[in-house]
PDB file of C-alpha atoms in Angstrom:
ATOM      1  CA  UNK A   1      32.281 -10.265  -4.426  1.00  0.00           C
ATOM      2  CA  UNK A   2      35.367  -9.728  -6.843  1.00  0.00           C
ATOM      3  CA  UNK A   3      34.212  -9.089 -10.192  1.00  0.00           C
ATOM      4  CA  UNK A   4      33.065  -5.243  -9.947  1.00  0.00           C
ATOM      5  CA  UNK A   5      29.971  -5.307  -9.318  1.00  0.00           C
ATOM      6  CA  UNK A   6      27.536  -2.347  -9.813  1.00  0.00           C
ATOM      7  CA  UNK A   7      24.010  -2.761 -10.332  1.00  0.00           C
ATOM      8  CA  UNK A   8      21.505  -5.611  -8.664  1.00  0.00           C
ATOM      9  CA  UNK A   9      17.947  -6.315  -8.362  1.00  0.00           C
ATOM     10  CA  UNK A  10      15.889  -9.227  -7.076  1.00  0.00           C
ATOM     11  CA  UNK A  11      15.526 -12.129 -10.149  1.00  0.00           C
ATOM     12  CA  UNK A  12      12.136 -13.656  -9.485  1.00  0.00           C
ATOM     13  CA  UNK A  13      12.880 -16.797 -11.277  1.00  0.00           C
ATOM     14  CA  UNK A  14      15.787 -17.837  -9.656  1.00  0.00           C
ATOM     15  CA  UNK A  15      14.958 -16.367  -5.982  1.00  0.00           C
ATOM     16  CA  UNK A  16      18.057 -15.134  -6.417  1.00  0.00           C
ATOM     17  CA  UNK A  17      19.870 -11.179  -6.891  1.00  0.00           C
ATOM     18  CA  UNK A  18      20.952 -10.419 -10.351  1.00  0.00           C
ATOM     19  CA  UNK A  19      24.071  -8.260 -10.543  1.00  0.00           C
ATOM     20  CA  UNK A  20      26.109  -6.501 -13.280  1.00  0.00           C
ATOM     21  CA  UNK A  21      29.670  -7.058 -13.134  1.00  0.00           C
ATOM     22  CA  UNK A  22      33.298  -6.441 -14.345  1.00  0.00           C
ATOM     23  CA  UNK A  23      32.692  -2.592 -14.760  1.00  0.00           C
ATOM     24  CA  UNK A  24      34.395  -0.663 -17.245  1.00  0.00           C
ATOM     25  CA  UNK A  25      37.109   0.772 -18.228  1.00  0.00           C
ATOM     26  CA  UNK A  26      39.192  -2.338 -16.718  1.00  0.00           C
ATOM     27  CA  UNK A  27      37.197  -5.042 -17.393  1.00  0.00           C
ATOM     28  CA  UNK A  28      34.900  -3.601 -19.898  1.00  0.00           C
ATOM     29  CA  UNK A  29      32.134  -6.065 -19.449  1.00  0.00           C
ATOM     30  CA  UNK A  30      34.485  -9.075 -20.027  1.00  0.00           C
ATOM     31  CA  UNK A  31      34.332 -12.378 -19.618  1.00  0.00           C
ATOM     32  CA  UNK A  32      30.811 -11.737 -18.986  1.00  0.00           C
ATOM     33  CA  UNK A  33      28.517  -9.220 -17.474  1.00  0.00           C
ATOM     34  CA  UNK A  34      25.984 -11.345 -14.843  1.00  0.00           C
ATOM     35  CA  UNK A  35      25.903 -13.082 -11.742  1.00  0.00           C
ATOM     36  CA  UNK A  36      23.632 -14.354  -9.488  1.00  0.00           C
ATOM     37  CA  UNK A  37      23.916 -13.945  -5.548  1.00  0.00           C
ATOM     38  CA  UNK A  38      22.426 -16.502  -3.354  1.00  0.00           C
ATOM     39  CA  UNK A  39      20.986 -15.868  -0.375  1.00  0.00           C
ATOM     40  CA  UNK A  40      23.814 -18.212   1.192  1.00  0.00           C
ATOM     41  CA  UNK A  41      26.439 -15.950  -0.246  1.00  0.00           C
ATOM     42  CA  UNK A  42      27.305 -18.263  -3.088  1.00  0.00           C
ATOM     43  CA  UNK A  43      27.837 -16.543  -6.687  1.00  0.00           C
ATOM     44  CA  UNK A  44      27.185 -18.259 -10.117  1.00  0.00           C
ATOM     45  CA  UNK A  45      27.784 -16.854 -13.476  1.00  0.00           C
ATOM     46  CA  UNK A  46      24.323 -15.566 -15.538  1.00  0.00           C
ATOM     47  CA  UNK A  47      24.528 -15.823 -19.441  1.00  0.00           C
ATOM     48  CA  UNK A  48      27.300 -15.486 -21.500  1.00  0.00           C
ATOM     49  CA  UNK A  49      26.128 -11.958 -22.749  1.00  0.00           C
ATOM     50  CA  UNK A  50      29.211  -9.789 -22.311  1.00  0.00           C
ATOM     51  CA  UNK A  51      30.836  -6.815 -23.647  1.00  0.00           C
ATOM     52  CA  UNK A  52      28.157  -4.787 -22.014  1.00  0.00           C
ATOM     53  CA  UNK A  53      30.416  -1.575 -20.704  1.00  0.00           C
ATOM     54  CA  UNK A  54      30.076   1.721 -18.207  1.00  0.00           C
ATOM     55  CA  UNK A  55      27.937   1.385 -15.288  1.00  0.00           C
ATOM     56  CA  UNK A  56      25.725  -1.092 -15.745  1.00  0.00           C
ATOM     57  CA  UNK A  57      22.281  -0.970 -13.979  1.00  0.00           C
ATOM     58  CA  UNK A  58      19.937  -3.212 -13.535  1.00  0.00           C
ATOM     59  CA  UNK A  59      16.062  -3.311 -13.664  1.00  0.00           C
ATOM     60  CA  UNK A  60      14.061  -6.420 -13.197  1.00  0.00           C
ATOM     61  CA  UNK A  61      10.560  -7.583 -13.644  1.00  0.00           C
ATOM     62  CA  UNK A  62       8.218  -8.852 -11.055  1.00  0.00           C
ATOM     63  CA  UNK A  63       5.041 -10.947 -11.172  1.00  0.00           C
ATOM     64  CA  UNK A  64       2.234  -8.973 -10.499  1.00  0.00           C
ATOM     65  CA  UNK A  65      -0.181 -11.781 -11.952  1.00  0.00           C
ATOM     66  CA  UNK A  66      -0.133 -14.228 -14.887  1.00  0.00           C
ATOM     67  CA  UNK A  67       3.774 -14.408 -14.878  1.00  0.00           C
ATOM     68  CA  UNK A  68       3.807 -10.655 -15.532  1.00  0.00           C
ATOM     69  CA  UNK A  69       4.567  -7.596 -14.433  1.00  0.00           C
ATOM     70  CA  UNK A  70       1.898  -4.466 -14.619  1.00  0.00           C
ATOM     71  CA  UNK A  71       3.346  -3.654 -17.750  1.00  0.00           C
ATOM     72  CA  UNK A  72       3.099  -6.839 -19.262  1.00  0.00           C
ATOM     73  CA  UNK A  73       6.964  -7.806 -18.927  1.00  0.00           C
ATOM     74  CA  UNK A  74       7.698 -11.664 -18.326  1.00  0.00           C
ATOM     75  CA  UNK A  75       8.932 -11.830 -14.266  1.00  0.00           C
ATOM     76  CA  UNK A  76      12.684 -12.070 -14.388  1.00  0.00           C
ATOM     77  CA  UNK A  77      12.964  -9.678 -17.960  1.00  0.00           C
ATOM     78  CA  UNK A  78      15.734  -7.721 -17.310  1.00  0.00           C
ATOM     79  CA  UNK A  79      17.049  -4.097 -18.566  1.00  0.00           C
ATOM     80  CA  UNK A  80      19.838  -2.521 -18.441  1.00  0.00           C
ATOM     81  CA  UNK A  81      22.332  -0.204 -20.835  1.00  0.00           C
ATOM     82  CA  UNK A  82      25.111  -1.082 -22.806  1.00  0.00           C
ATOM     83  CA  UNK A  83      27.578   1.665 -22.719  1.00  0.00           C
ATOM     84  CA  UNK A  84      26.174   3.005 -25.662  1.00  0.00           C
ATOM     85  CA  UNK A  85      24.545   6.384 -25.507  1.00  0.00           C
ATOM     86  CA  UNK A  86      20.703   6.379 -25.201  1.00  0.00           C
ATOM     87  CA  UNK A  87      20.659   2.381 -25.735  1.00  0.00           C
ATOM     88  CA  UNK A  88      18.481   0.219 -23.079  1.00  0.00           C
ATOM     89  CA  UNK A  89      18.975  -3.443 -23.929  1.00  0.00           C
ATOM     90  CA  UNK A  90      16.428  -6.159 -23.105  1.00  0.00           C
ATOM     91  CA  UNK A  91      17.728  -9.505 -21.156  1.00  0.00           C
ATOM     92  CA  UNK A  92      15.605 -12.756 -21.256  1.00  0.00           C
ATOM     93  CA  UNK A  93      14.566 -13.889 -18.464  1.00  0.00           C
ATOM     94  CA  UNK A  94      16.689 -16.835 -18.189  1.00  0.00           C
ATOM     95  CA  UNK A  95      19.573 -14.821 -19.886  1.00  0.00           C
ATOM     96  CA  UNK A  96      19.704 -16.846 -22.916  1.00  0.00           C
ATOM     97  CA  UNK A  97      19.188 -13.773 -25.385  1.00  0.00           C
ATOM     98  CA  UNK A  98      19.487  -9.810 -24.923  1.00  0.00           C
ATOM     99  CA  UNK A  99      18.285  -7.568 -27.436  1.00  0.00           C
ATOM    100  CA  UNK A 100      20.498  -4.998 -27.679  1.00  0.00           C
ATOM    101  CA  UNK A 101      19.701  -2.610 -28.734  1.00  0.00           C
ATOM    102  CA  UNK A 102      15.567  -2.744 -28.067  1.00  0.00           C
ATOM    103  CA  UNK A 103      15.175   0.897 -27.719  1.00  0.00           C
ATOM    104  CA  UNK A 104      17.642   3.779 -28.877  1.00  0.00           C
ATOM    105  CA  UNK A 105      16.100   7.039 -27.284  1.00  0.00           C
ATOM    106  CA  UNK A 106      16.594  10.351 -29.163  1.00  0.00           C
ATOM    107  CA  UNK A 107      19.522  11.711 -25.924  1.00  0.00           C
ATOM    108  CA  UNK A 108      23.177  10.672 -26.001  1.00  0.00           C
ATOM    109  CA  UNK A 109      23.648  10.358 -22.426  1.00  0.00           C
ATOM    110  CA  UNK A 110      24.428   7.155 -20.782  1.00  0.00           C
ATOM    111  CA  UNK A 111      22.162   4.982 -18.640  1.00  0.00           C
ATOM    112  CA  UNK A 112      24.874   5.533 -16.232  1.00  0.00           C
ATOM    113  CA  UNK A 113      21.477   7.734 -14.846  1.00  0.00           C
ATOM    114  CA  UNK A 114      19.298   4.223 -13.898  1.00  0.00           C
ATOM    115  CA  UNK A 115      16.218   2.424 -14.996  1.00  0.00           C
ATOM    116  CA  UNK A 116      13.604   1.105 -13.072  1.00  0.00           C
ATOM    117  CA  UNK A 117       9.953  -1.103 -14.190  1.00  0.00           C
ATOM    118  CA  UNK A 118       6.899   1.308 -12.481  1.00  0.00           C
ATOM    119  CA  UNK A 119       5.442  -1.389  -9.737  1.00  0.00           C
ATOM    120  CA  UNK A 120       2.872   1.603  -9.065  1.00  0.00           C
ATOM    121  CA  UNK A 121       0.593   1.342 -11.697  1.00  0.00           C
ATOM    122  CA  UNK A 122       0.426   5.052 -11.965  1.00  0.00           C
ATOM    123  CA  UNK A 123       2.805   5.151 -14.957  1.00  0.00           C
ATOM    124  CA  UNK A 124       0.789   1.815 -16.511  1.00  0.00           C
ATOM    125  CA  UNK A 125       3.916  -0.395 -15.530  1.00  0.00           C
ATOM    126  CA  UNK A 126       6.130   1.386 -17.832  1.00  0.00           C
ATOM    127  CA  UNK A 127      10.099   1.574 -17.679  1.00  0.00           C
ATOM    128  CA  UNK A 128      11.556   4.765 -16.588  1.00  0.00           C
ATOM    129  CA  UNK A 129      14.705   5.836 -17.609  1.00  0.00           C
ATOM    130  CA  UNK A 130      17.346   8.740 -16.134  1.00  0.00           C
ATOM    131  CA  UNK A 131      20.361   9.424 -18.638  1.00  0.00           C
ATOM    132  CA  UNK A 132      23.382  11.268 -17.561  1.00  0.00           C
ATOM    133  CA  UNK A 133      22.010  14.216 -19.661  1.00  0.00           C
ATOM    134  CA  UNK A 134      19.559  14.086 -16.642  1.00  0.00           C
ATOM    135  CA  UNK A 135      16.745  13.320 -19.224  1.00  0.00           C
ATOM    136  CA  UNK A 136      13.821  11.289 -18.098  1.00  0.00           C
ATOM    137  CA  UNK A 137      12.141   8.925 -20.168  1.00  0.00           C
ATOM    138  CA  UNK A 138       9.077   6.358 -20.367  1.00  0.00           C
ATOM    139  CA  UNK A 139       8.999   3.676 -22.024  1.00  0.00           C
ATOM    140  CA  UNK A 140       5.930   1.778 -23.047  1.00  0.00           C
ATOM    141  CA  UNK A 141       5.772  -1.952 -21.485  1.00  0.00           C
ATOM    142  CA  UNK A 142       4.777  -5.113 -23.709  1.00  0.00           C
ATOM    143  CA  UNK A 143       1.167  -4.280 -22.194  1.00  0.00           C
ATOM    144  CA  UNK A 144       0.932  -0.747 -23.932  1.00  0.00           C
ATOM    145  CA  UNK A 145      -0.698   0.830 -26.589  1.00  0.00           C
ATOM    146  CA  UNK A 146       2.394   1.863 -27.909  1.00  0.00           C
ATOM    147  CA  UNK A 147       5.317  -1.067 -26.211  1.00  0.00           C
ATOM    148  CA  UNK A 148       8.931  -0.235 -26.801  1.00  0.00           C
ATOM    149  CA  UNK A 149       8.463   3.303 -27.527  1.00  0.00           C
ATOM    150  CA  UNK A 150       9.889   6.235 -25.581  1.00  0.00           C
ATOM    151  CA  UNK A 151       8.563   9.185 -24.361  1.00  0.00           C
ATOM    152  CA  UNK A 152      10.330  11.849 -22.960  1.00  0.00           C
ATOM    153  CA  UNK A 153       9.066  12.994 -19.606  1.00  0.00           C
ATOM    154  CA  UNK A 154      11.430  15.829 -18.559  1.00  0.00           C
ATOM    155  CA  UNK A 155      14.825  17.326 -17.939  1.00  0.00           C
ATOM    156  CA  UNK A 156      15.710  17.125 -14.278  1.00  0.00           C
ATOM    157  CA  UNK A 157      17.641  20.245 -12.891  1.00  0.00           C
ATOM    158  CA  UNK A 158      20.028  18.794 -10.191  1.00  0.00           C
ATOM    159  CA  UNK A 159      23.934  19.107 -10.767  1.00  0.00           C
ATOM    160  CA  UNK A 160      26.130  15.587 -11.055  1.00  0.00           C
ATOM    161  CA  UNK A 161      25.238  12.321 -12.470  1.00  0.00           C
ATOM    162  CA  UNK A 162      21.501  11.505 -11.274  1.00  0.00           C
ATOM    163  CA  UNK A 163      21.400   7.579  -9.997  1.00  0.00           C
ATOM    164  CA  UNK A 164      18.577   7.218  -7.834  1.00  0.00           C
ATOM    165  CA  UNK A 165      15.227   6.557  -9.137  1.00  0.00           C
ATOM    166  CA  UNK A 166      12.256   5.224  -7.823  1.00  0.00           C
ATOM    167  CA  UNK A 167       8.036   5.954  -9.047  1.00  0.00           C
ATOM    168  CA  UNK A 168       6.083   6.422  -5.470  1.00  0.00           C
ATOM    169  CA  UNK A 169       3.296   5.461  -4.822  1.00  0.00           C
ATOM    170  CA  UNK A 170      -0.258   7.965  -4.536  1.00  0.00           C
ATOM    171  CA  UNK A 171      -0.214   7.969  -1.115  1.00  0.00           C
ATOM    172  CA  UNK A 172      -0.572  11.424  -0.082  1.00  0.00           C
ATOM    173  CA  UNK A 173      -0.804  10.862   3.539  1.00  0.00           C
ATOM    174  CA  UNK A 174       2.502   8.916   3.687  1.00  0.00           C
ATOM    175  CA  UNK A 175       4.520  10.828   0.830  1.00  0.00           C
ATOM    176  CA  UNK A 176       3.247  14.063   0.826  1.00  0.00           C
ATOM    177  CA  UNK A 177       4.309  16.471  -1.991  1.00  0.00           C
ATOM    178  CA  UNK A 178       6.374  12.907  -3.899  1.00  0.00           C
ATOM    179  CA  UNK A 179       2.903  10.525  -4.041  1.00  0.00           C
ATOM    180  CA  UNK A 180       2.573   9.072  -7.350  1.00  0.00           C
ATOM    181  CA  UNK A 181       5.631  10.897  -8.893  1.00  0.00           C
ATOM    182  CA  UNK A 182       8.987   9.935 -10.259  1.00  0.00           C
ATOM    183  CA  UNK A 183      11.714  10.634  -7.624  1.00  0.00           C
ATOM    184  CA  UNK A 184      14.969  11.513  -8.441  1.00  0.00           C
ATOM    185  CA  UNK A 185      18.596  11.597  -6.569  1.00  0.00           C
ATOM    186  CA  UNK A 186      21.919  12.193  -7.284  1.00  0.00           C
ATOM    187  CA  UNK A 187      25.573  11.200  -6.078  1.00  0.00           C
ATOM    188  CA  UNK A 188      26.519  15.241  -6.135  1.00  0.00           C
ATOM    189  CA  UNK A 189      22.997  17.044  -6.270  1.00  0.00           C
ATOM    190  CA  UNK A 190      23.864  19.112  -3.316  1.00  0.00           C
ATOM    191  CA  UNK A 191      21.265  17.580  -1.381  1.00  0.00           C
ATOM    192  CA  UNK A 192      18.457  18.299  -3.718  1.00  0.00           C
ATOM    193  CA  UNK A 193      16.015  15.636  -5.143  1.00  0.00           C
ATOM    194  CA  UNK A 194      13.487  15.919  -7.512  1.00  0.00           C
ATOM    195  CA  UNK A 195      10.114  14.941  -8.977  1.00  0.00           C
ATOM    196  CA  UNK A 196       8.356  14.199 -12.215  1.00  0.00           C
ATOM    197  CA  UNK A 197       4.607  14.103 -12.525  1.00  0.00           C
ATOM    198  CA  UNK A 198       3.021  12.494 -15.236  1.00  0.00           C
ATOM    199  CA  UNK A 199       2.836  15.602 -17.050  1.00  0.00           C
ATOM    200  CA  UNK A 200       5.981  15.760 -16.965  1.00  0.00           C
ATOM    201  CA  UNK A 201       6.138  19.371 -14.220  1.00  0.00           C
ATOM    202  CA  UNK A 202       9.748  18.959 -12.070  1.00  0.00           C
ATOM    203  CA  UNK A 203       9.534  19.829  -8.616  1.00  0.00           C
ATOM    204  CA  UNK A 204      13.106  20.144  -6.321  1.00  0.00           C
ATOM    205  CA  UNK A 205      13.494  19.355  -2.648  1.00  0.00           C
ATOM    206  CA  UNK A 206      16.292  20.118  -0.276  1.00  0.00           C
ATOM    207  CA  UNK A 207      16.610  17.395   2.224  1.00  0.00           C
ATOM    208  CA  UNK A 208      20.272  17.214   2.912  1.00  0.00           C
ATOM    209  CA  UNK A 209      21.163  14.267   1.389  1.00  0.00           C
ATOM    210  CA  UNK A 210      23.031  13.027  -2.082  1.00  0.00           C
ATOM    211  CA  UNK A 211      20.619  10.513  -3.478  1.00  0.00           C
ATOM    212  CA  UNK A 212      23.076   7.780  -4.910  1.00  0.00           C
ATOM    213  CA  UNK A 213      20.438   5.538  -4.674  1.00  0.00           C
ATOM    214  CA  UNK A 214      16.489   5.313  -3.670  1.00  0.00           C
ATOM    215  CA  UNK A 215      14.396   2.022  -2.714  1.00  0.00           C
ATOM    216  CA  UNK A 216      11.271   1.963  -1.558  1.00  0.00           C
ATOM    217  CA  UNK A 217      11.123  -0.658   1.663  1.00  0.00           C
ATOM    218  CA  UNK A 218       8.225  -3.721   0.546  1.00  0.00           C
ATOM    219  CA  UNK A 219       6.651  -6.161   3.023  1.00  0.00           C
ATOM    220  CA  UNK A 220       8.416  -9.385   3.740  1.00  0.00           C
ATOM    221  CA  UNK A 221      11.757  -8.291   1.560  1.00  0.00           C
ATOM    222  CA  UNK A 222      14.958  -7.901   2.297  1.00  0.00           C
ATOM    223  CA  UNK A 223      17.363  -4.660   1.593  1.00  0.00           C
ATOM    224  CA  UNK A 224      20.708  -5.480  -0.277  1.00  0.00           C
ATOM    225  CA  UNK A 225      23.049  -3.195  -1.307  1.00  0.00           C
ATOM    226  CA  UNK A 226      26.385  -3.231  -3.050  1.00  0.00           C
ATOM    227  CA  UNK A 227      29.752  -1.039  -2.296  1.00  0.00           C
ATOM    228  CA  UNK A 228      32.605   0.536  -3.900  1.00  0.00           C
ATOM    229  CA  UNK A 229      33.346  -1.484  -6.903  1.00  0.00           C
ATOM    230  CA  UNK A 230      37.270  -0.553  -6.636  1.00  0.00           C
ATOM    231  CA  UNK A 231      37.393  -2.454  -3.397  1.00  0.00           C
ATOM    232  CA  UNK A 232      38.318  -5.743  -2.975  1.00  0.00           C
ATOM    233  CA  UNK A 233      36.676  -7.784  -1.951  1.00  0.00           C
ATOM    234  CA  UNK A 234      33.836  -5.725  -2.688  1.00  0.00           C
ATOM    235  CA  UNK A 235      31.181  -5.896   0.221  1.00  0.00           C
ATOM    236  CA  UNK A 236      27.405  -6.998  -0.613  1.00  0.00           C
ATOM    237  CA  UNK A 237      25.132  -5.471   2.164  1.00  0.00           C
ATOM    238  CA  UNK A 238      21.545  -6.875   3.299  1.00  0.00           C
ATOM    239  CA  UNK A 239      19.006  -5.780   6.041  1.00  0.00           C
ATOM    240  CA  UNK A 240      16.975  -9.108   6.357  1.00  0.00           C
ATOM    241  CA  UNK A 241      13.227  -8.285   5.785  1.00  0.00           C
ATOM    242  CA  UNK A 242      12.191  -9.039   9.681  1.00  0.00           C
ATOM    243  CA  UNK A 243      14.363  -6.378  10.571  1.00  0.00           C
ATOM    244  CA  UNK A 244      12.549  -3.832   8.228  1.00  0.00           C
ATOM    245  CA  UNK A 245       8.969  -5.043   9.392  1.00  0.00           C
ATOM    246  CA  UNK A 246       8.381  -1.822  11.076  1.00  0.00           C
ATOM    247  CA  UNK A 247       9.506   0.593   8.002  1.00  0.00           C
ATOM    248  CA  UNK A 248       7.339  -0.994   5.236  1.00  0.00           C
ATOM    249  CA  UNK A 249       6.637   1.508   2.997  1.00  0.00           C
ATOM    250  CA  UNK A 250       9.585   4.015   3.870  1.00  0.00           C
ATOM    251  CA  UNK A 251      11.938   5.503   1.457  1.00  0.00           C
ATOM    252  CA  UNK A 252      15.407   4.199   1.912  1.00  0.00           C
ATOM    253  CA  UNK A 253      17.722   6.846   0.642  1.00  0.00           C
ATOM    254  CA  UNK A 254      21.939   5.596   0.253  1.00  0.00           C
ATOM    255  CA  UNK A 255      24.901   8.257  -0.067  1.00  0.00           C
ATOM    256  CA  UNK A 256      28.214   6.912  -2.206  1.00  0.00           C
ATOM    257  CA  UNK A 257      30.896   9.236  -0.747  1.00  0.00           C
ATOM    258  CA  UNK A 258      29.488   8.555   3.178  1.00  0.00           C
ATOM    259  CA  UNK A 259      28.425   5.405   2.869  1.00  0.00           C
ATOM    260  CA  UNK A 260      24.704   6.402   5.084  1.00  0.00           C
ATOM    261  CA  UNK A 261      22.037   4.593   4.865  1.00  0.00           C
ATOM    262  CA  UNK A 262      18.886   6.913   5.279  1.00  0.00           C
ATOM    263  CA  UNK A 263      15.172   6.210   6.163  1.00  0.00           C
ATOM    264  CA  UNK A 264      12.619   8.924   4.678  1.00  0.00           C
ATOM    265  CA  UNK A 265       9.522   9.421   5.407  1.00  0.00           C
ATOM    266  CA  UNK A 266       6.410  12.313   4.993  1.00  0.00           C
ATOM    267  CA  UNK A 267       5.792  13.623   8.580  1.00  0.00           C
ATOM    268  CA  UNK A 268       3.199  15.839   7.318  1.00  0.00           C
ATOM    269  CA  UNK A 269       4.759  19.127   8.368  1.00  0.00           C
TER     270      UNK A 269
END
């Protein structure tokens, strides 16, 4: 791809990946900050919603039933920030209208930090949110007793801008001391990641590695992945889904400065 890319997720609607482009401070969300990648390799402009700046990531619903996701979002309801500090905006699902902003949490830092929908059910569906004050907030899906408002969880202690972000699921056999907690990485955490329980208590881990990002590996899907946006052209990376048959339910783990690609799992020790 050429158009500084940085953030992508699977957009049920179109069977297609939606990714944020023409990062700031060159392009600065200009012409236009979507695109859809086909699983040919072909790329299409999304909406005309632009102006959208700083690294924008990228958090799509799924159906879970009725259309929806556990929270209650529409399947293909996207969020992402705007640049703005502690702004999340709200994208249609056919990109026709963003709300920007829907929420304005009480922290200046950037959503530079991620977001990501809860497909766990432990945190009812729910958005979570890392800023780059490493703040972590929840909020409350369509589905809610209280939707659109946030909550603030707790401030994570790792150094550098946190990025990865992922809710695991209660599995305590598979995840150990991380089942059914928020798990957090960083692109200069000095190999620590940490948790959030739903009471908001932080735990730290030292595994070695500099979470830039965290996915947890479904059944049947494929892994994509996208690299340096100051390369051109910049490379889009997949790991078909038959070739991650046997790692369902891993914890993929990717590093920014080395480029590795790292499978974690609980070996119960």
């Amino acid at each position: 791809v050429n158009n500084k890319a940085t953030g992508m997720d699977y957009h049920q609607p179109s069977g297609k990946i939606v990714m944020s482009v023409n990062y700031a401070p060159n392009s600065g969300g200009l012409p236009f900050n979507f695109e859809l990648l086909s699983a040919d390799g072909s790329i299409s402009q999304f909406s005309s919603i632009s102006g959208l700046t700083d690294e924008v990531y990228v958090t799509a619903a799924r159906d879970e039933g009725g259309g929806k996701s556990i929270g209650g979002f529409p399947a293909g309801t996207f969020f992402t920030g705007s640049g703005v500090g502690g702004v999340i905006t709200r994208v249609s699902p056919d990109g026709s209208s963003i709300q920007n902003p829907w929420v304005t949490l009480g922290d200046s830092g950037l959503l530079r930090g991620q977001l990501y929908i809860d497909r766990t059910g432990i945190w009812g569906g729910d958005l979570i949110v890392l800023t780059t004050t490493n703040k972590v907030w929840r909020i409350g899906g369509d589905n809610s007793t209280h939707p659109g408002v946030p909550a603030l969880l707790a401030t994570v202690p790792l150094s550098g801008t946190l990025e990865g972000l992922l809710t695991v699921p209660n599995d305590a056999l598979r995840y150990g001391p991380w089942a059914g907690k928020i798990l957090i990485g960083g692109e200069s955490s000095n190999g620590l990641v940490a948790t959030v329980d739903p009471q908001g208590n932080v735990a730290t881990f030292n595994i070695g590695i500099d979470a830039e990002h965290i996915k947890l590996v479904n059944a049947n899907e494929s892994y994509f992945a996208v690299g340096n946006n100051q390369t051109r052209p910049q490379p889009v990376f997949s790991i078909p889904a038959p070739e991650l048959s046997g790692l369902a339910g891993d914890i993929l783990i990717g590093e920014e400065s080395t480029g590795n690609l790292w499978d974690v799992h609980w070996n119960n020790a």
